[in-house]
CSV table of C-alpha atoms in Angstrom, one decimal:
chain,number,residue,atom,x,y,z
A,1,UNK,CA,49.3,-11.5,-16.7
A,2,UNK,CA,50.3,-12.5,-20.1
A,3,UNK,CA,48.3,-12.1,-23.3
A,4,UNK,CA,49.0,-13.7,-26.6
A,5,UNK,CA,48.6,-11.9,-29.7
A,6,UNK,CA,45.6,-12.3,-32.4
A,7,UNK,CA,45.7,-11.2,-36.0
A,8,UNK,CA,48.3,-8.6,-34.8
A,9,UNK,CA,46.3,-7.5,-32.1
A,10,UNK,CA,46.5,-7.6,-28.5
A,11,UNK,CA,43.3,-9.0,-26.6
A,12,UNK,CA,43.5,-8.8,-22.9
A,13,UNK,CA,41.1,-10.6,-20.4
A,14,UNK,CA,39.3,-9.3,-17.7
A,15,UNK,CA,40.4,-8.9,-14.7
A,16,UNK,CA,37.8,-11.0,-12.0
A,17,UNK,CA,39.5,-9.3,-9.2
A,18,UNK,CA,38.4,-6.0,-10.2
A,19,UNK,CA,34.6,-7.2,-11.6
A,20,UNK,CA,34.6,-8.3,-7.7
A,21,UNK,CA,35.6,-5.3,-6.4
A,22,UNK,CA,32.8,-3.6,-8.3
A,23,UNK,CA,29.8,-6.4,-7.6
A,24,UNK,CA,31.0,-5.9,-3.7
A,25,UNK,CA,31.1,-2.0,-4.0
A,26,UNK,CA,27.4,-2.2,-5.2
A,27,UNK,CA,26.6,-4.3,-2.6
A,28,UNK,CA,28.2,-2.2,0.1
A,29,UNK,CA,26.4,1.0,-1.2
A,30,UNK,CA,23.2,-0.8,-0.7
A,31,UNK,CA,24.0,-2.4,2.9
A,32,UNK,CA,24.7,1.5,3.7
A,33,UNK,CA,21.6,2.6,2.4
A,34,UNK,CA,19.5,-0.2,4.0
A,35,UNK,CA,21.3,0.5,7.1
A,36,UNK,CA,20.3,4.1,7.6
A,37,UNK,CA,16.6,3.1,6.8
A,38,UNK,CA,17.0,0.6,9.2
A,39,UNK,CA,18.2,2.9,12.3
A,40,UNK,CA,15.3,5.0,11.5
A,41,UNK,CA,12.5,2.7,11.9
A,42,UNK,CA,14.4,1.2,15.0
A,43,UNK,CA,14.0,4.0,16.7
A,44,UNK,CA,9.9,4.8,15.5
A,45,UNK,CA,9.1,1.2,16.7
A,46,UNK,CA,11.2,0.9,19.7
A,47,UNK,CA,13.4,-2.2,18.9
A,48,UNK,CA,16.4,-1.8,21.3
A,49,UNK,CA,20.3,-2.4,20.1
A,50,UNK,CA,19.9,-6.0,22.2
A,51,UNK,CA,16.4,-7.0,19.8
A,52,UNK,CA,19.0,-6.5,17.0
A,53,UNK,CA,21.6,-8.3,18.4
A,54,UNK,CA,19.0,-11.4,18.6
A,55,UNK,CA,17.8,-11.5,14.6
A,56,UNK,CA,19.3,-15.1,14.4
A,57,UNK,CA,16.3,-15.7,17.1
A,58,UNK,CA,12.6,-15.0,15.9
A,59,UNK,CA,11.5,-14.4,19.5
A,60,UNK,CA,13.6,-11.8,20.0
A,61,UNK,CA,12.7,-9.8,16.8
A,62,UNK,CA,9.9,-7.5,16.4
A,63,UNK,CA,7.9,-8.2,13.4
A,64,UNK,CA,7.3,-4.6,12.6
A,65,UNK,CA,11.1,-4.8,11.5
A,66,UNK,CA,11.2,-8.2,9.6
A,67,UNK,CA,10.3,-7.0,6.5
A,68,UNK,CA,12.6,-4.8,5.7
A,69,UNK,CA,15.4,-7.5,6.4
A,70,UNK,CA,13.4,-9.8,4.1
A,71,UNK,CA,13.6,-6.9,1.2
A,72,UNK,CA,17.4,-6.7,2.3
A,73,UNK,CA,18.0,-10.4,1.7
A,74,UNK,CA,15.5,-10.9,-1.3
A,75,UNK,CA,17.7,-8.3,-3.3
A,76,UNK,CA,20.9,-9.2,-2.5
A,77,UNK,CA,20.0,-12.7,-3.6
A,78,UNK,CA,18.7,-11.2,-7.0
A,79,UNK,CA,20.8,-10.2,-9.8
A,80,UNK,CA,17.5,-7.8,-10.6
A,81,UNK,CA,17.0,-4.2,-9.9
A,82,UNK,CA,15.3,-2.7,-6.8
A,83,UNK,CA,12.2,-2.2,-8.7
A,84,UNK,CA,12.2,-5.4,-10.1
A,85,UNK,CA,12.4,-6.7,-6.8
A,86,UNK,CA,9.5,-4.6,-5.6
A,87,UNK,CA,7.4,-6.2,-8.5
A,88,UNK,CA,8.0,-9.5,-7.0
A,89,UNK,CA,8.1,-8.9,-3.2
A,90,UNK,CA,4.6,-6.7,-2.6
A,91,UNK,CA,2.1,-9.1,-3.8
A,92,UNK,CA,3.8,-12.0,-2.6
A,93,UNK,CA,3.8,-10.5,1.2
A,94,UNK,CA,0.9,-8.6,1.1
A,95,UNK,CA,-1.0,-11.9,0.3
A,96,UNK,CA,0.9,-13.3,3.5
A,97,UNK,CA,-0.1,-10.5,5.4
A,98,UNK,CA,-4.1,-9.7,4.3
A,99,UNK,CA,-6.0,-10.9,7.1
A,100,UNK,CA,-4.4,-7.9,9.5
A,101,UNK,CA,-2.9,-10.1,12.3
A,102,UNK,CA,-0.3,-9.4,14.5
A,103,UNK,CA,1.7,-6.3,14.0
A,104,UNK,CA,1.7,-3.3,11.3
A,105,UNK,CA,4.0,-4.4,8.9
A,106,UNK,CA,6.8,-1.9,7.4
A,107,UNK,CA,6.9,-1.2,3.5
A,108,UNK,CA,10.9,-0.4,2.5
A,109,UNK,CA,11.3,2.6,0.8
A,110,UNK,CA,12.4,1.0,-2.5
A,111,UNK,CA,8.8,-0.5,-2.4
A,112,UNK,CA,7.1,2.4,-0.9
A,113,UNK,CA,8.5,4.4,-4.6
A,114,UNK,CA,7.1,1.6,-6.7
A,115,UNK,CA,3.9,1.8,-5.1
A,116,UNK,CA,4.0,5.3,-5.3
A,117,UNK,CA,4.6,5.2,-9.0
A,118,UNK,CA,1.4,4.5,-9.7
A,119,UNK,CA,0.2,7.9,-8.2
A,120,UNK,CA,-3.3,9.2,-9.7
A,121,UNK,CA,-5.1,12.4,-9.6
A,122,UNK,CA,-8.8,11.4,-8.2
A,123,UNK,CA,-11.6,13.8,-7.8
A,124,UNK,CA,-14.5,13.1,-6.1
A,125,UNK,CA,-17.9,12.8,-8.6
A,126,UNK,CA,-20.6,15.1,-6.6
A,127,UNK,CA,-23.3,13.8,-8.8
A,128,UNK,CA,-22.8,10.5,-6.6
A,129,UNK,CA,-22.8,12.9,-3.2
A,130,UNK,CA,-26.0,11.7,-1.2
A,131,UNK,CA,-28.1,14.6,0.2
A,132,UNK,CA,-26.7,14.4,3.7
A,133,UNK,CA,-23.1,15.4,2.8
A,134,UNK,CA,-21.3,17.9,0.9
A,135,UNK,CA,-18.7,18.1,-1.7
A,136,UNK,CA,-15.7,20.3,-1.8
A,137,UNK,CA,-15.7,23.2,-4.8
A,138,UNK,CA,-12.1,21.6,-6.0
A,139,UNK,CA,-14.2,18.2,-5.1
A,140,UNK,CA,-11.3,17.0,-2.5
A,141,UNK,CA,-13.3,16.6,0.4
A,142,UNK,CA,-16.8,15.5,1.6
A,143,UNK,CA,-18.0,16.6,4.3
A,144,UNK,CA,-22.1,16.8,6.5
A,145,UNK,CA,-23.9,18.9,5.0
A,146,UNK,CA,-26.2,21.4,6.8
A,147,UNK,CA,-29.3,20.3,6.2
A,148,UNK,CA,-30.7,16.4,5.2
A,149,UNK,CA,-33.2,16.4,1.9
A,150,UNK,CA,-34.8,13.4,0.0
A,151,UNK,CA,-32.5,11.6,-2.8
A,152,UNK,CA,-33.6,12.5,-6.1
A,153,UNK,CA,-35.2,9.0,-7.5
A,154,UNK,CA,-34.3,9.5,-10.8
A,155,UNK,CA,-30.1,9.5,-9.8
A,156,UNK,CA,-29.2,5.9,-10.2
A,157,UNK,CA,-25.6,7.4,-9.1
A,158,UNK,CA,-26.7,8.3,-5.6
A,159,UNK,CA,-25.7,6.2,-2.7
A,160,UNK,CA,-28.8,6.5,-0.9
A,161,UNK,CA,-28.5,4.7,2.4
A,162,UNK,CA,-24.7,4.6,2.7
A,163,UNK,CA,-22.8,7.9,2.9
A,164,UNK,CA,-20.5,7.9,0.6
A,165,UNK,CA,-19.6,9.3,-2.6
A,166,UNK,CA,-17.5,8.3,-5.3
A,167,UNK,CA,-14.3,9.0,-7.4
A,168,UNK,CA,-14.2,9.9,-10.2
A,169,UNK,CA,-11.5,7.8,-11.9
A,170,UNK,CA,-12.7,4.5,-13.6
A,171,UNK,CA,-10.1,1.5,-12.6
A,172,UNK,CA,-10.1,-1.6,-15.1
A,173,UNK,CA,-6.9,-2.7,-16.0
A,174,UNK,CA,-3.0,-1.5,-13.9
A,175,UNK,CA,-1.5,0.3,-11.2
A,176,UNK,CA,-3.4,3.1,-9.5
A,177,UNK,CA,-2.3,4.8,-5.9
A,178,UNK,CA,-3.9,7.7,-3.7
A,179,UNK,CA,-4.0,9.1,-0.3
A,180,UNK,CA,-6.7,9.9,1.7
A,181,UNK,CA,-6.7,12.3,4.6
A,182,UNK,CA,-9.6,10.6,7.3
A,183,UNK,CA,-10.4,12.5,10.3
A,184,UNK,CA,-9.1,11.7,13.9
A,185,UNK,CA,-12.4,11.5,15.3
A,186,UNK,CA,-16.0,10.3,14.0
A,187,UNK,CA,-16.9,7.7,11.5
A,188,UNK,CA,-15.4,7.3,8.4
A,189,UNK,CA,-14.8,4.7,5.4
A,190,UNK,CA,-12.5,4.8,2.5
A,191,UNK,CA,-11.6,2.1,-0.2
A,192,UNK,CA,-13.1,0.9,-3.5
A,193,UNK,CA,-16.6,-0.1,-5.2
A,194,UNK,CA,-17.2,-2.0,-8.3
A,195,UNK,CA,-20.0,-1.0,-10.2
A,196,UNK,CA,-22.2,-3.6,-9.9
A,197,UNK,CA,-22.6,-2.9,-6.0
A,198,UNK,CA,-25.8,-1.9,-4.7
A,199,UNK,CA,-26.5,1.4,-4.2
A,200,UNK,CA,-29.8,1.7,-3.4
A,201,UNK,CA,-30.6,0.2,-0.3
A,202,UNK,CA,-29.0,-0.3,2.9
A,203,UNK,CA,-26.5,-3.5,2.9
A,204,UNK,CA,-23.1,-4.4,4.3
A,205,UNK,CA,-19.9,-3.4,2.8
A,206,UNK,CA,-18.0,-6.8,1.8
A,207,UNK,CA,-15.9,-8.0,-1.2
A,208,UNK,CA,-19.5,-10.0,-1.7
A,209,UNK,CA,-21.4,-6.8,-2.2
A,210,UNK,CA,-18.8,-5.6,-4.4
A,211,UNK,CA,-17.0,-3.2,-1.5
A,212,UNK,CA,-13.5,-3.7,-0.8
A,213,UNK,CA,-12.7,-0.7,2.1
A,214,UNK,CA,-12.1,0.0,5.7
A,215,UNK,CA,-14.1,1.2,8.4
A,216,UNK,CA,-13.6,3.4,11.2
A,217,UNK,CA,-16.7,3.4,14.2
A,218,UNK,CA,-16.3,2.4,18.0
A,219,UNK,CA,-13.1,0.1,16.7
A,220,UNK,CA,-11.0,0.3,13.2
A,221,UNK,CA,-12.4,-2.8,10.6
A,222,UNK,CA,-11.7,-3.9,7.5
A,223,UNK,CA,-14.7,-4.8,6.1
A,224,UNK,CA,-14.9,-8.3,5.0
A,225,UNK,CA,-17.7,-10.8,4.6
A,226,UNK,CA,-17.2,-10.9,8.7
A,227,UNK,CA,-15.7,-7.7,9.7
A,228,UNK,CA,-11.9,-8.1,10.7
A,229,UNK,CA,-10.9,-5.5,13.4
A,230,UNK,CA,-7.3,-4.6,12.8
A,231,UNK,CA,-4.8,-4.4,15.5
A,232,UNK,CA,-2.8,-0.8,15.5
A,233,UNK,CA,-0.2,1.2,17.2
A,234,UNK,CA,-2.1,4.7,16.5
A,235,UNK,CA,-5.4,5.2,14.0
A,236,UNK,CA,-3.7,6.2,10.6
A,237,UNK,CA,-4.5,9.6,9.8
A,238,UNK,CA,-3.3,9.5,6.3
A,239,UNK,CA,-4.8,6.4,4.3
A,240,UNK,CA,-2.8,5.6,1.2
A,241,UNK,CA,-5.1,2.9,-0.9
A,242,UNK,CA,-3.5,0.7,-3.6
A,243,UNK,CA,-4.8,-1.0,-6.5
A,244,UNK,CA,-3.3,-3.9,-8.6
A,245,UNK,CA,-5.6,-5.1,-10.9
A,246,UNK,CA,-3.2,-7.9,-12.6
A,247,UNK,CA,-2.7,-9.0,-8.8
A,248,UNK,CA,-6.1,-8.9,-7.5
A,249,UNK,CA,-5.4,-6.8,-4.7
A,250,UNK,CA,-7.1,-3.8,-3.0
A,251,UNK,CA,-4.3,-2.6,-0.4
A,252,UNK,CA,-4.3,0.6,2.5
A,253,UNK,CA,-1.2,1.9,4.0
A,254,UNK,CA,-0.2,4.1,6.8
A,255,UNK,CA,1.5,6.6,4.9
A,256,UNK,CA,2.5,8.7,8.3
A,257,UNK,CA,4.5,5.4,9.3
A,258,UNK,CA,5.2,3.4,6.1
A,259,UNK,CA,3.4,0.5,7.2
A,260,UNK,CA,0.7,-2.0,5.5
A,261,UNK,CA,-2.6,-1.9,7.4
A,262,UNK,CA,-4.7,-4.4,5.3
A,263,UNK,CA,-5.2,-6.2,1.6
A,264,UNK,CA,-8.3,-7.8,-0.2
A,265,UNK,CA,-7.3,-10.2,-2.5
A,266,UNK,CA,-10.4,-11.0,-5.0
A,267,UNK,CA,-10.9,-11.0,-8.7
A,268,UNK,CA,-12.8,-7.6,-10.5
A,269,UNK,CA,-15.0,-8.7,-12.9
A,270,UNK,CA,-16.7,-4.9,-13.0
A,271,UNK,CA,-14.8,-1.9,-13.3
A,272,UNK,CA,-14.0,-0.3,-10.4
A,273,UNK,CA,-14.5,3.3,-8.8
A,274,UNK,CA,-12.5,4.7,-5.2
A,275,UNK,CA,-15.2,5.6,-3.0
A,276,UNK,CA,-15.1,7.5,0.3
A,277,UNK,CA,-17.5,8.6,3.3
A,278,UNK,CA,-17.5,11.1,6.2
A,279,UNK,CA,-15.3,12.6,6.8
A,280,UNK,CA,-12.0,13.0,4.2
A,281,UNK,CA,-10.1,14.5,2.0
A,282,UNK,CA,-8.3,13.2,-1.0
A,283,UNK,CA,-4.6,14.5,-1.3
A,284,UNK,CA,-3.0,15.9,-4.8
A,285,UNK,CA,-1.1,13.0,-6.3
A,286,UNK,CA,2.4,13.6,-5.8
């Protein structure tokens, strides 16, 4: 390559071949990273090699693996960082998934890192505990109390009918994430509630009343206006709760399997609090 001197100095042009090689190496590195991740979830979700060969044919692909492939495509087509892509990808996909229909949707590791970067420490507020429940000394666990007595009439913080306890974290803006270990048997509920939600009388838990929660009874439900029965491969052991006030979303995940469970989309007009019911344990933020 010839160069022309300018003001007594020699100016070299950028080598386009070298730039293309650098870009290719960057994309190859991404593909190798995702190939390992794809192999791991292929085994976990029972996707055969034959099914992977039919990726161009939607009827031959299991829905649980699609999110990773979509994220790979988004990342390769974008000049942004993986964090920036995660910021765009997550709320967009969760709005489409919020009905809970279909197979569980896998959350790519890069997106998981973005979600968990919003981790907060949440403890239970013992002053909101109804008399038939008990909060542990470290304020991380709620369980059934030995006996039941009448709730004090002067404590407006008690959830007099619903067996729930509020968290001590007040949410007004931004992103917040925490994890809850739930019982493999019995009935429990977990989620968030508005400070305007009714507490002194028994009423259905629903977004219209200020509750965004999951409920495990005889089946597994999202507490929508008309409860939505959730399809699942296995009952979650550890549930991730993610609140994005700006996007107007409350989302739940099966932490052990890296899959999305359900997303509520709403506008939060009042402060909101974490809420949990018997029996459950708040995992310490990581």
